[in-house]
PDB file of C-alpha atoms in Angstrom:
ATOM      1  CA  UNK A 728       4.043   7.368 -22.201  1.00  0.00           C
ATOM      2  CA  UNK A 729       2.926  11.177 -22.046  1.00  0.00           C
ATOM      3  CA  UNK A 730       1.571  10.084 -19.074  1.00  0.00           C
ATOM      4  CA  UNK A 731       4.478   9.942 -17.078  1.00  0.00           C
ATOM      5  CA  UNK A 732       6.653  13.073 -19.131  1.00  0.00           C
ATOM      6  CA  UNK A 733       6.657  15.073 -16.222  1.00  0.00           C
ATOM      7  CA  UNK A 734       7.188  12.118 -13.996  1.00  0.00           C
ATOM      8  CA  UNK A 735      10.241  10.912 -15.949  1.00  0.00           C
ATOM      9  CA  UNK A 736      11.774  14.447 -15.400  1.00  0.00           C
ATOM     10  CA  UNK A 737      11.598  14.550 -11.764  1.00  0.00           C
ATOM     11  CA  UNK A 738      13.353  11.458 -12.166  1.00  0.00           C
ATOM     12  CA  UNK A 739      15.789  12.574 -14.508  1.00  0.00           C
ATOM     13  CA  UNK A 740      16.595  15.663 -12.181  1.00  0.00           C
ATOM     14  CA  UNK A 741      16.588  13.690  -9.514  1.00  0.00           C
ATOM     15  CA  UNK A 742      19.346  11.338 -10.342  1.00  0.00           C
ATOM     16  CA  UNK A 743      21.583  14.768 -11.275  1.00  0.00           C
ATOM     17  CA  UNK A 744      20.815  16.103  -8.112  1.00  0.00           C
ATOM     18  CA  UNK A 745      21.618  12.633  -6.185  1.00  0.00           C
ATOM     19  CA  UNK A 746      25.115  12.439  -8.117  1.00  0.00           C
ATOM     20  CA  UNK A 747      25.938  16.271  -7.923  1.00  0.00           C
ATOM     21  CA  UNK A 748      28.905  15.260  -5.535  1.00  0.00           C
ATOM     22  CA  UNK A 749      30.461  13.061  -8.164  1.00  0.00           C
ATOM     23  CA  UNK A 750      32.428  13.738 -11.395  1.00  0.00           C
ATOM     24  CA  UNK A 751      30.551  15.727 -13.963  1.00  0.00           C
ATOM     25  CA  UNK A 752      30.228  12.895 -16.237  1.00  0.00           C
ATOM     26  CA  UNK A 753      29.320  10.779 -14.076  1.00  0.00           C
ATOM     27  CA  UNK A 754      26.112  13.323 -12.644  1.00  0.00           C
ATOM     28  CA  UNK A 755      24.936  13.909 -16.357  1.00  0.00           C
ATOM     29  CA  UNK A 756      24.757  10.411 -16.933  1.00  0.00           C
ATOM     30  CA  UNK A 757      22.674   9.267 -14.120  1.00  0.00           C
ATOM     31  CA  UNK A 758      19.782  11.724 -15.297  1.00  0.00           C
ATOM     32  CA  UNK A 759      18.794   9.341 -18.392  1.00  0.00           C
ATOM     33  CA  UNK A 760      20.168   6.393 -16.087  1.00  0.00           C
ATOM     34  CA  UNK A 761      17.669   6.780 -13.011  1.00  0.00           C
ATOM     35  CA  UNK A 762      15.035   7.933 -15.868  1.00  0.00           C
ATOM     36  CA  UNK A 763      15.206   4.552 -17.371  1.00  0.00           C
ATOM     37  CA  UNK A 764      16.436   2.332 -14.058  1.00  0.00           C
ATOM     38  CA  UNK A 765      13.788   3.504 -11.701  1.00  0.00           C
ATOM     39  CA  UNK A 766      11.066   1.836 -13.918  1.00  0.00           C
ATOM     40  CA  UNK A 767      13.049  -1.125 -14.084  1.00  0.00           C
ATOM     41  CA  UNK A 768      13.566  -1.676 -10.303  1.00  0.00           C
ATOM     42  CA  UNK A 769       9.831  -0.662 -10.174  1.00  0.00           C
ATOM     43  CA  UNK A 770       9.120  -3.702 -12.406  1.00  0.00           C
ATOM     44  CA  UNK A 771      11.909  -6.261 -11.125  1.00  0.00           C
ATOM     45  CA  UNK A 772       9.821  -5.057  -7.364  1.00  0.00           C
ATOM     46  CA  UNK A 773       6.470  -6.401  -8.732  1.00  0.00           C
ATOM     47  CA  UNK A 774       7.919  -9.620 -10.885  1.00  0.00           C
ATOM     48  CA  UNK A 775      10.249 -10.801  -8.227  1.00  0.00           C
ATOM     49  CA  UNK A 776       8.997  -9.790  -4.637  1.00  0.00           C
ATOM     50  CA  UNK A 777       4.745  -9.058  -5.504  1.00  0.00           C
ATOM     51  CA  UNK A 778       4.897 -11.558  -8.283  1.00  0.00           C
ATOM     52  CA  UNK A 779       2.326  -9.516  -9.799  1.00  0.00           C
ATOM     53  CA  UNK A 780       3.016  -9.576 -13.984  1.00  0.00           C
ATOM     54  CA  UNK A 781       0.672  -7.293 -14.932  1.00  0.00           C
ATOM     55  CA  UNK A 782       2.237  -4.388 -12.827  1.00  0.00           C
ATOM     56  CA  UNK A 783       6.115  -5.760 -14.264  1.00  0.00           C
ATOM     57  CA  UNK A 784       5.131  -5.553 -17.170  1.00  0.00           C
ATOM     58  CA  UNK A 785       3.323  -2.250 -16.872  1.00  0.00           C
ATOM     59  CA  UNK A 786       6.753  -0.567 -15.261  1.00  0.00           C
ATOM     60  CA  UNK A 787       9.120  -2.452 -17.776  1.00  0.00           C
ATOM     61  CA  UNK A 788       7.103  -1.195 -20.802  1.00  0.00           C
ATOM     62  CA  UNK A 789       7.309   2.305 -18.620  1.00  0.00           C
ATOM     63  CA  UNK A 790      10.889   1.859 -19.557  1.00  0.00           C
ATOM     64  CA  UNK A 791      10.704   1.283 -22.471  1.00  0.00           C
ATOM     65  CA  UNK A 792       9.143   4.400 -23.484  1.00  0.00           C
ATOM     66  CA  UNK A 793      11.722   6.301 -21.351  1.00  0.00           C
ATOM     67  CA  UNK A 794      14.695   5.042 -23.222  1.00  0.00           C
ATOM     68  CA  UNK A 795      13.070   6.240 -26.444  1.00  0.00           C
ATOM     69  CA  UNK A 796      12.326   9.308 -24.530  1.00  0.00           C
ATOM     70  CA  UNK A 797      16.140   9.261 -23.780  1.00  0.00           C
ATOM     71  CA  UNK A 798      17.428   8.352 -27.438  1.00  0.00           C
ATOM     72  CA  UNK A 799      15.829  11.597 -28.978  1.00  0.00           C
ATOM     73  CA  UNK A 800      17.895  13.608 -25.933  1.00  0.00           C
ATOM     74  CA  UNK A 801      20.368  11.630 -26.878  1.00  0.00           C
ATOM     75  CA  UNK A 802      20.238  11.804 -30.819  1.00  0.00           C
ATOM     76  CA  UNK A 803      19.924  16.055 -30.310  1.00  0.00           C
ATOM     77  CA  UNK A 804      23.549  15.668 -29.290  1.00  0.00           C
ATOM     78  CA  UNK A 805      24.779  17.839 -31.739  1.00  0.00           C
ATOM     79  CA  UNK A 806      22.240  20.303 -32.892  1.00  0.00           C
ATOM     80  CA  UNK A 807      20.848  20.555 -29.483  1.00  0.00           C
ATOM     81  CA  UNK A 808      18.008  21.908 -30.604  1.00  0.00           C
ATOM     82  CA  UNK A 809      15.317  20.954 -27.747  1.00  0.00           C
ATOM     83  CA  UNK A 810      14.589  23.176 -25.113  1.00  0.00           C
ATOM     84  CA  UNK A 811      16.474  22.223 -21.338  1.00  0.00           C
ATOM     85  CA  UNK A 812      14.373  22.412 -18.262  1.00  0.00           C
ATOM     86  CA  UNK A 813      16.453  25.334 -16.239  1.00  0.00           C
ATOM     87  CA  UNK A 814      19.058  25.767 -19.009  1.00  0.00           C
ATOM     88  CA  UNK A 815      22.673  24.512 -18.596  1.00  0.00           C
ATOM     89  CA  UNK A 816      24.227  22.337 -20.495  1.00  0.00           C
ATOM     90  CA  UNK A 817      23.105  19.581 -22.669  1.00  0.00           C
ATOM     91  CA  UNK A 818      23.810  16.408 -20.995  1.00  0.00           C
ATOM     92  CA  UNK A 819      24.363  14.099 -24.415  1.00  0.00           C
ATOM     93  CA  UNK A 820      26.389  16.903 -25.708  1.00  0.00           C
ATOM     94  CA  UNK A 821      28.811  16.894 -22.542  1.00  0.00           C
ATOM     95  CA  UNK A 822      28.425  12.686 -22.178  1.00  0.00           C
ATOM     96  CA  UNK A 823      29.404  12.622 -25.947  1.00  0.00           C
ATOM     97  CA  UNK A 824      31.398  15.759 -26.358  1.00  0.00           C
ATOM     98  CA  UNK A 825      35.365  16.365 -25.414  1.00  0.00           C
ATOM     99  CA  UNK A 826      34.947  16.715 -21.914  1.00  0.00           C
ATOM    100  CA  UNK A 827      32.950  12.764 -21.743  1.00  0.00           C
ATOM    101  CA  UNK A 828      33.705  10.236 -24.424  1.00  0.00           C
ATOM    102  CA  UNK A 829      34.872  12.822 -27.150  1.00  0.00           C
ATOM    103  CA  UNK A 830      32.469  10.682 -29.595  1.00  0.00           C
ATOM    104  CA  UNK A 831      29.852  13.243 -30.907  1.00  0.00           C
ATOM    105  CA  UNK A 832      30.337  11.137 -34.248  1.00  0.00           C
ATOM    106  CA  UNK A 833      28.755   8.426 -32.758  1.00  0.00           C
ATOM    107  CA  UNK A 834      25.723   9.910 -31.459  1.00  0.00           C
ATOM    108  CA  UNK A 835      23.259   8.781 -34.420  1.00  0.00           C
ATOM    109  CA  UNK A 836      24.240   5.022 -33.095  1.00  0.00           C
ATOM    110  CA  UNK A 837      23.990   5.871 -29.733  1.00  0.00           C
ATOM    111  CA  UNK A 838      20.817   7.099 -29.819  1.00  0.00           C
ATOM    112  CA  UNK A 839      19.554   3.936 -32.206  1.00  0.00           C
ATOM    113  CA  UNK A 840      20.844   1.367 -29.614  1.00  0.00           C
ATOM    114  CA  UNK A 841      19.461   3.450 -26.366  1.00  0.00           C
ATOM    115  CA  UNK A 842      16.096   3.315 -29.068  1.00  0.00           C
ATOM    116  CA  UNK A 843      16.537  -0.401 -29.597  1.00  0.00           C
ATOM    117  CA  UNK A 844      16.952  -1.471 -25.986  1.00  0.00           C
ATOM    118  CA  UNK A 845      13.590   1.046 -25.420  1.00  0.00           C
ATOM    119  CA  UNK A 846      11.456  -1.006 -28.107  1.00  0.00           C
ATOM    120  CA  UNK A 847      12.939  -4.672 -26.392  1.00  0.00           C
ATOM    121  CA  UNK A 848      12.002  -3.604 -22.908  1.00  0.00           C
ATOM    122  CA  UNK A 849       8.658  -1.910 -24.507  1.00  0.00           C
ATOM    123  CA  UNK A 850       7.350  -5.247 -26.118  1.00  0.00           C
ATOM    124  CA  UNK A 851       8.823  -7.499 -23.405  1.00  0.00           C
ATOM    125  CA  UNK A 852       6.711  -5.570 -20.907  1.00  0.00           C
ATOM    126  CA  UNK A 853       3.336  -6.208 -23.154  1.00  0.00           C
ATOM    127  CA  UNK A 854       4.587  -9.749 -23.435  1.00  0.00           C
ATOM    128  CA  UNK A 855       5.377 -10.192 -19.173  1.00  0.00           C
ATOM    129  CA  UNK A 856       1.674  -8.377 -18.584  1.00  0.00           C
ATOM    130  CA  UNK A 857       0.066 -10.919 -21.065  1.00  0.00           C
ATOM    131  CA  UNK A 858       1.664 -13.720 -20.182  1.00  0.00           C
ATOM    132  CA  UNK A 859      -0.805 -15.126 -17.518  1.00  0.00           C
ATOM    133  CA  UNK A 860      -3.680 -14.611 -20.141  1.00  0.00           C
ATOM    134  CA  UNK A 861      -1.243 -15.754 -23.538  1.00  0.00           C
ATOM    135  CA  UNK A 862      -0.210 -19.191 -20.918  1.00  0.00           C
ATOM    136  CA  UNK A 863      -4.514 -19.800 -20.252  1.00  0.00           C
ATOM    137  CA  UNK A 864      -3.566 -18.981 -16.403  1.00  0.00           C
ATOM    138  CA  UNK A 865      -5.361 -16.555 -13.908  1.00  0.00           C
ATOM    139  CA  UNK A 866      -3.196 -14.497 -12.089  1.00  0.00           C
ATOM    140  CA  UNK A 867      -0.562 -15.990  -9.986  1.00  0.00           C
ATOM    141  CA  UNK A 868      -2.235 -15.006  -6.908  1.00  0.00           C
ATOM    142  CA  UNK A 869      -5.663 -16.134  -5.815  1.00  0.00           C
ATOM    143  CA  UNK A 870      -8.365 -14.356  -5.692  1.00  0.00           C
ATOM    144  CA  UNK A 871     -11.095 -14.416  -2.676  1.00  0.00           C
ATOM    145  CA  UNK A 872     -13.853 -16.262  -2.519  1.00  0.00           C
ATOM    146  CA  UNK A 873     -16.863 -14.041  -2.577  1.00  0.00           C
ATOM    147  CA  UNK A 874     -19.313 -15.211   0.027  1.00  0.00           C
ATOM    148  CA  UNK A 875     -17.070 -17.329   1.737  1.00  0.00           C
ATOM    149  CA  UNK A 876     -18.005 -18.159   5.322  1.00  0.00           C
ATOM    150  CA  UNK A 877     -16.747 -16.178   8.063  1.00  0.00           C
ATOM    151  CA  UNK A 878     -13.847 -18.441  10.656  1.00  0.00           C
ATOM    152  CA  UNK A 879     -14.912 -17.914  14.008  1.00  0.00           C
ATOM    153  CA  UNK A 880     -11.800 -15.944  14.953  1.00  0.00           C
ATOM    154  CA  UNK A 881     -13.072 -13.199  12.532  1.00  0.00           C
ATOM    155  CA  UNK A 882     -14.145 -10.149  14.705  1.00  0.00           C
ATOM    156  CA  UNK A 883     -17.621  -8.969  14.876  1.00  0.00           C
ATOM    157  CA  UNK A 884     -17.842  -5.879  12.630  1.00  0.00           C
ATOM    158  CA  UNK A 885     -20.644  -4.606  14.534  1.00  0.00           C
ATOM    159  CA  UNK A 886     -19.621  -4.664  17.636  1.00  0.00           C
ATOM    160  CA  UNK A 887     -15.959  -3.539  16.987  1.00  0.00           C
ATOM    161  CA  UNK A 888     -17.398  -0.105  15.368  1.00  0.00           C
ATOM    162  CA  UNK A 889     -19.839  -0.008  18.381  1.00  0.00           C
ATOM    163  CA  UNK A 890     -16.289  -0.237  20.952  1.00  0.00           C
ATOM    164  CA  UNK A 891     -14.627   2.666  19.447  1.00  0.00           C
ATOM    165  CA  UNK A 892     -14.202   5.433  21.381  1.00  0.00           C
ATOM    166  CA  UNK A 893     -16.764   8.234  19.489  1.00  0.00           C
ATOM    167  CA  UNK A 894     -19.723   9.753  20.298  1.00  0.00           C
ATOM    168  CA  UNK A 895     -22.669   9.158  18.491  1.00  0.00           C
ATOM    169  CA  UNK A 896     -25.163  11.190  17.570  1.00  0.00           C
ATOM    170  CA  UNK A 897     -27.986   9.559  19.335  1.00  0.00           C
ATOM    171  CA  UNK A 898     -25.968  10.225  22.615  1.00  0.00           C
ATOM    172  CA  UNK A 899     -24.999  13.624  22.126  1.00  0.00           C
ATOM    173  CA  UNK A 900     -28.607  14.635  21.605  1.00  0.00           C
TER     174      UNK A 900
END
């Protein structure tokens, strides 16, 4: 989503700069890693602890479009013709090249399957934020009542803002 482009970078940078201790192949893969992951955990957070499918589904579809964001990175391997935020080197071409997997051959395929598993997480995040309409359910949490009567342990909204401790105007004059 161009939405989150910058967003996704910060990420991206953020998982070199959180691996920058480790092995050099290891650091440039965890840019595209935490680029895709972080949406992920974001949407495994709302499905499994908010149970909120709208918002899973949002973040998983997030994803999705970050993988394909990664596959073009990925398929410039070789010609490594798009521009690098702060120069250096081009992670793909290190990841693929003789210092990572020595498979620079293989980067078309590479770059299709990081594109496939974008589109499946893409469409299964339309699919997990439609569900509860698609199944003829409301959300999975309720919703308040509107107008529903007040418990008598609710506070007195009045006379809480009257306790608090400022002074007001018709006093100060």
């Amino acid at each position: 989503m161009p939405l989150f482009d910058q967003f996704d970078l910060a990420v991206h940078e953020t998982g070199h700069l959180v691996t920058a201790f480790m092995p050099r192949l290891m650091m440039f893969m965890a840019g595209s890693a935490a680029q895709v992951l972080f949406p992920v955990a974001m949407a495994v957070y709302f499905w499994l602890r908010r149970r909120d499918l709208a918002a899973a589904g949002f973040c998983l579809a997030w994803a999705g479009t970050s993988a394909r964001d990664v596959s073009i990175y990925t398929g410039d391997a070789i010609r490594q013709a798009l521009p690098l935020i702060g120069g250096g080197e081009h992670d793909w071409a290190y990841i693929l090249g003789p210092n990572g997997f020595d498979a620079l051959e293989h980067t078309a395929g590479v770059a299709h399957a990081i594109e496939t598993a974008g589109l499946v997480m893409a469409v299964g995040g339309v699919v997990l934020a439609a569900w509860p309409i698609l199944a003829g359910r409301r959300d999975s949490l309720p919703a308040a009542e509107v107008g529903s009567e007040r418990l008598p342990s609710d506070p007195d909204a009045w006379a809480a803002a009257a306790a608090l401790p400022f002074k007001h105007d018709r006093e100060a004059a």
